């Protein structure tokens, strides 16, 4: 069965500092990996996704993520965070025969001035 | 264009009551998903529609939960004999065709509180 682990429940980062959110997955076949962001009162918004090919993927809002098969990881990064990046971030896994997504429990990001 | 909309945004009910939650997907999207997000957790899959039919309802927790999509657009999630453990945010998402590479577009959710 597939699963996603996000080890960090809550991260606080200063505005302008770099951010890295960890994601580890378990999936029996080639995974399709996604990062979503959820702001209060808003629906989940896709930041980026990975299916195959180049293991470093770029997304919206200046985010990027790196797929590492050997570590079963898909960590999300941003070089310089803005106050508007304060939100909850979810990593999710699917697959070529799997239209439904399995989500991690999320990481809440707080940005301090 | 309009995104996925869900109504009501909040619903408070009493244990044992029946509730209906509505989802309006993006126009033209044939695939529709329901997820449930409990406090402190990520969304959990409930059911997937391809057109009017439920292609996969394996995530429905028990037979108190049922969902329909009679005309292939709007969907209603129905919960009978609600229990306090049903309290959660119910999320709806839609995609163009339902392919695994497609972006799922989520609505803002319905927050259900069962007293």
Short mmCIF file of C-alpha atoms in Angstrom, two decimals:
data_model
loop_
_atom_site.label_atom_id
_atom_site.label_comp_id
_atom_site.label_asym_id
_atom_site.label_seq_id
_atom_site.Cartn_x
_atom_site.Cartn_y
_atom_site.Cartn_z
CA UNK A 1 0.00 0.00 0.00
CA UNK A 2 1.23 3.48 -0.72
CA UNK A 3 1.92 5.99 1.99
CA UNK A 4 3.54 9.36 2.50
CA UNK A 5 5.42 10.58 5.55
CA UNK A 6 6.08 14.22 6.26
CA UNK A 7 8.36 14.14 9.31
CA UNK A 8 7.98 17.80 10.24
CA UNK A 9 4.61 18.83 11.62
CA UNK A 10 5.53 22.49 11.95
CA UNK A 11 8.41 24.62 10.66
CA UNK A 12 9.11 28.25 11.47
CA UNK A 13 11.33 30.20 9.12
CA UNK A 14 12.36 33.83 8.87
CA UNK A 15 11.27 35.85 5.88
CA UNK A 16 14.00 35.73 3.26
CA UNK A 17 15.49 32.52 4.60
CA UNK A 18 15.50 29.25 2.73
CA UNK A 19 12.92 26.55 3.31
CA UNK A 20 13.04 22.78 2.89
CA UNK A 21 10.13 20.48 3.58
CA UNK A 22 10.72 16.77 3.76
CA UNK A 23 8.64 14.06 2.15
CA UNK A 24 9.23 10.31 2.13
CA UNK A 25 6.99 7.95 0.24
CA UNK A 26 6.29 4.26 -0.04
CA UNK A 27 4.93 3.01 -3.34
CA UNK A 28 5.11 -0.35 -5.04
CA UNK A 29 5.68 0.93 -8.57
CA UNK A 30 6.96 4.06 -10.23
CA UNK A 31 5.52 6.91 -8.17
CA UNK A 32 3.92 10.07 -9.39
CA UNK A 33 4.67 12.73 -6.78
CA UNK A 34 2.93 15.99 -6.01
CA UNK A 35 3.23 18.93 -3.66
CA UNK A 36 0.13 20.92 -2.77
CA UNK A 37 -0.27 24.04 -0.66
CA UNK A 38 -3.33 24.87 1.42
CA UNK A 39 -3.91 28.39 2.71
CA UNK A 40 -6.65 29.10 5.27
CA UNK A 41 -10.05 29.08 3.62
CA UNK A 42 -8.58 28.07 0.29
CA UNK A 43 -8.59 24.83 -1.62
CA UNK A 44 -5.45 22.80 -2.14
CA UNK A 45 -3.34 24.27 -4.91
CA UNK A 46 -0.79 22.28 -6.88
CA UNK A 47 2.77 23.59 -6.57
CA UNK A 48 4.54 21.02 -8.71
CA UNK A 49 4.51 17.41 -9.82
CA UNK A 50 6.99 14.74 -10.90
CA UNK A 51 6.40 11.79 -13.18
CA UNK A 52 9.73 10.92 -14.77
CA UNK A 53 12.84 12.40 -16.29
CA UNK A 54 14.79 15.22 -14.72
CA UNK A 55 14.69 14.66 -10.99
CA UNK A 56 14.67 18.38 -10.16
CA UNK A 57 11.30 19.92 -10.95
CA UNK A 58 10.31 23.54 -10.87
CA UNK A 59 6.94 24.72 -9.74
CA UNK A 60 4.96 27.84 -9.15
CA UNK A 61 5.77 30.55 -6.62
CA UNK A 62 9.49 29.85 -6.83
CA UNK A 63 9.30 26.32 -5.39
CA UNK A 64 11.29 23.34 -6.57
CA UNK A 65 11.49 19.71 -5.53
CA UNK A 66 14.01 16.94 -6.02
CA UNK A 67 13.12 13.29 -6.51
CA UNK A 68 15.61 10.85 -5.00
CA UNK A 69 14.64 7.28 -5.75
CA UNK A 70 17.36 5.79 -3.53
CA UNK A 71 16.00 7.66 -0.54
CA UNK A 72 12.32 7.45 -1.49
CA UNK A 73 12.17 11.18 -1.01
CA UNK A 74 10.67 14.18 -2.74
CA UNK A 75 11.71 17.23 -0.73
CA UNK A 76 10.34 20.69 -1.46
CA UNK A 77 12.58 23.76 -1.37
CA UNK A 78 12.40 27.48 -1.76
CA UNK A 79 15.53 29.67 -1.67
CA UNK A 80 13.89 32.71 -0.08
CA UNK A 81 10.50 32.62 1.60
CA UNK A 82 7.97 35.39 1.61
CA UNK A 83 5.39 36.05 4.32
CA UNK A 84 2.73 34.84 1.86
CA UNK A 85 4.29 31.37 1.91
CA UNK A 86 2.84 30.76 5.37
CA UNK A 87 0.48 27.85 4.79
CA UNK A 88 0.15 24.10 5.11
CA UNK A 89 2.01 21.96 2.63
CA UNK A 90 1.07 18.45 1.57
CA UNK A 91 3.07 15.86 -0.29
CA UNK A 92 1.10 13.24 -2.21
CA UNK A 93 1.81 10.09 -4.20
CA UNK A 94 -0.05 8.41 -7.03
CA UNK A 95 0.96 6.24 -9.95
CA UNK A 96 0.36 5.34 -13.54
CA UNK A 97 -2.52 3.05 -12.60
CA UNK A 98 -3.62 5.13 -9.63
CA UNK A 99 -5.84 8.12 -10.24
CA UNK A 100 -6.36 8.73 -6.52
CA UNK A 101 -3.76 10.43 -4.39
CA UNK A 102 -2.39 9.42 -1.00
CA UNK A 103 -1.43 12.45 1.06
CA UNK A 104 0.94 12.98 3.93
CA UNK A 105 -0.26 14.62 7.13
CA UNK A 106 1.12 17.98 6.09
CA UNK A 107 3.68 20.47 7.34
CA UNK A 108 2.58 23.85 8.63
CA UNK A 109 4.95 26.67 7.74
CA UNK A 110 5.07 29.83 9.80
CA UNK A 111 7.00 32.81 8.46
CA UNK A 112 8.32 35.32 10.95
CA UNK A 113 9.28 38.84 10.03
CA UNK B 1 -12.69 30.73 -14.97
CA UNK B 2 -14.72 29.31 -12.12
CA UNK B 3 -13.06 26.73 -9.97
CA UNK B 4 -14.52 23.88 -7.97
CA UNK B 5 -17.21 25.07 -5.61
CA UNK B 6 -18.63 23.32 -2.58
CA UNK B 7 -21.71 24.06 -0.53
CA UNK B 8 -22.31 24.61 2.24
CA UNK B 9 -18.96 25.90 3.45
CA UNK B 10 -19.88 24.89 6.99
CA UNK B 11 -22.42 22.45 8.30
CA UNK B 12 -23.29 21.77 11.92
CA UNK B 13 -25.56 18.85 12.64
CA UNK B 14 -26.55 16.60 15.48
CA UNK B 15 -25.52 13.02 15.91
CA UNK B 16 -27.89 10.73 14.03
CA UNK B 17 -28.97 13.29 11.44
CA UNK B 18 -28.65 13.03 7.68
CA UNK B 19 -26.50 15.49 5.71
CA UNK B 20 -25.82 16.23 2.06
CA UNK B 21 -22.71 17.97 0.80
CA UNK B 22 -22.61 19.36 -2.71
CA UNK B 23 -19.75 19.72 -5.17
CA UNK B 24 -19.77 21.69 -8.43
CA UNK B 25 -16.71 20.69 -10.47
CA UNK B 26 -15.01 22.78 -13.09
CA UNK B 27 -17.19 22.88 -16.19
CA UNK B 28 -16.32 20.10 -18.60
CA UNK B 29 -14.37 18.01 -16.12
CA UNK B 30 -15.46 14.41 -16.37
CA UNK B 31 -13.61 13.09 -13.32
CA UNK B 32 -14.60 14.00 -9.76
CA UNK B 33 -13.09 12.96 -6.44
CA UNK B 34 -14.19 13.21 -2.84
CA UNK B 35 -11.65 13.28 -0.04
CA UNK B 36 -12.02 13.67 3.72
CA UNK B 37 -9.55 15.65 5.80
CA UNK B 38 -9.64 15.10 9.53
CA UNK B 39 -8.00 17.53 11.91
CA UNK B 40 -4.25 17.38 11.67
CA UNK B 41 -4.29 14.93 8.78
CA UNK B 42 -3.94 15.04 5.04
CA UNK B 43 -6.86 14.37 2.73
CA UNK B 44 -7.99 10.74 2.48
CA UNK B 45 -9.61 9.40 -0.65
CA UNK B 46 -13.28 8.49 -0.45
CA UNK B 47 -14.69 8.01 -3.95
CA UNK B 48 -13.92 8.70 -7.60
CA UNK B 49 -16.43 9.33 -10.38
CA UNK B 50 -15.79 9.00 -14.07
CA UNK B 51 -18.81 10.65 -15.64
CA UNK B 52 -21.95 9.51 -13.86
CA UNK B 53 -20.55 6.28 -12.48
CA UNK B 54 -18.53 5.65 -9.35
CA UNK B 55 -15.36 4.08 -10.72
CA UNK B 56 -13.91 3.50 -7.27
CA UNK B 57 -15.70 3.83 -3.94
CA UNK B 58 -13.15 1.86 -1.95
CA UNK B 59 -12.44 4.79 0.36
CA UNK B 60 -15.97 5.15 1.72
CA UNK B 61 -15.63 4.18 5.40
CA UNK B 62 -18.97 2.35 5.73
CA UNK B 63 -22.45 2.08 4.25
CA UNK B 64 -23.60 5.30 5.91
CA UNK B 65 -21.69 7.15 3.22
CA UNK B 66 -22.98 7.38 -0.32
CA UNK B 67 -22.32 9.68 -3.25
CA UNK B 68 -24.06 10.35 -6.54
CA UNK B 69 -23.38 12.25 -9.73
CA UNK B 70 -26.52 11.70 -11.78
CA UNK B 71 -25.78 13.99 -14.70
CA UNK B 72 -22.02 13.76 -14.74
CA UNK B 73 -21.43 17.22 -13.32
CA UNK B 74 -22.63 18.11 -9.81
CA UNK B 75 -22.02 15.50 -7.13
CA UNK B 76 -23.62 15.04 -3.74
CA UNK B 77 -22.02 13.22 -0.84
CA UNK B 78 -24.63 11.85 1.51
CA UNK B 79 -24.03 10.78 5.09
CA UNK B 80 -26.72 8.96 7.03
CA UNK B 81 -26.97 8.65 10.80
CA UNK B 82 -24.02 10.97 11.32
CA UNK B 83 -21.56 10.24 14.11
CA UNK B 84 -19.20 12.57 15.92
CA UNK B 85 -16.31 10.83 14.18
CA UNK B 86 -17.62 12.05 10.83
CA UNK B 87 -16.59 15.59 11.76
CA UNK B 88 -14.01 16.66 9.19
CA UNK B 89 -13.49 18.82 6.13
CA UNK B 90 -14.87 17.15 3.03
CA UNK B 91 -12.97 18.10 -0.10
CA UNK B 92 -13.99 17.72 -3.70
CA UNK B 93 -11.63 17.77 -6.67
CA UNK B 94 -12.06 17.45 -10.41
CA UNK B 95 -9.88 16.77 -13.42
CA UNK B 96 -10.44 16.89 -17.14
CA UNK B 97 -10.43 13.17 -17.87
CA UNK B 98 -9.24 11.44 -14.71
CA UNK B 99 -5.78 10.47 -15.87
CA UNK B 100 -3.15 9.91 -13.19
CA UNK B 101 -0.95 12.71 -14.48
CA UNK B 102 -3.67 15.30 -14.44
CA UNK B 103 -3.78 18.04 -11.84
CA UNK B 104 -6.60 17.61 -9.38
CA UNK B 105 -8.29 20.96 -8.78
CA UNK B 106 -9.70 21.18 -5.28
CA UNK B 107 -12.60 23.11 -3.89
CA UNK B 108 -12.42 24.97 -0.57
CA UNK B 109 -14.18 22.16 1.25
CA UNK B 110 -17.19 21.73 3.50
CA UNK B 111 -16.42 21.73 7.20
CA UNK B 112 -18.79 19.29 8.88
CA UNK B 113 -19.26 19.32 12.64
CA UNK B 114 -21.36 16.63 14.24
CA UNK B 115 -22.43 17.47 17.79
#
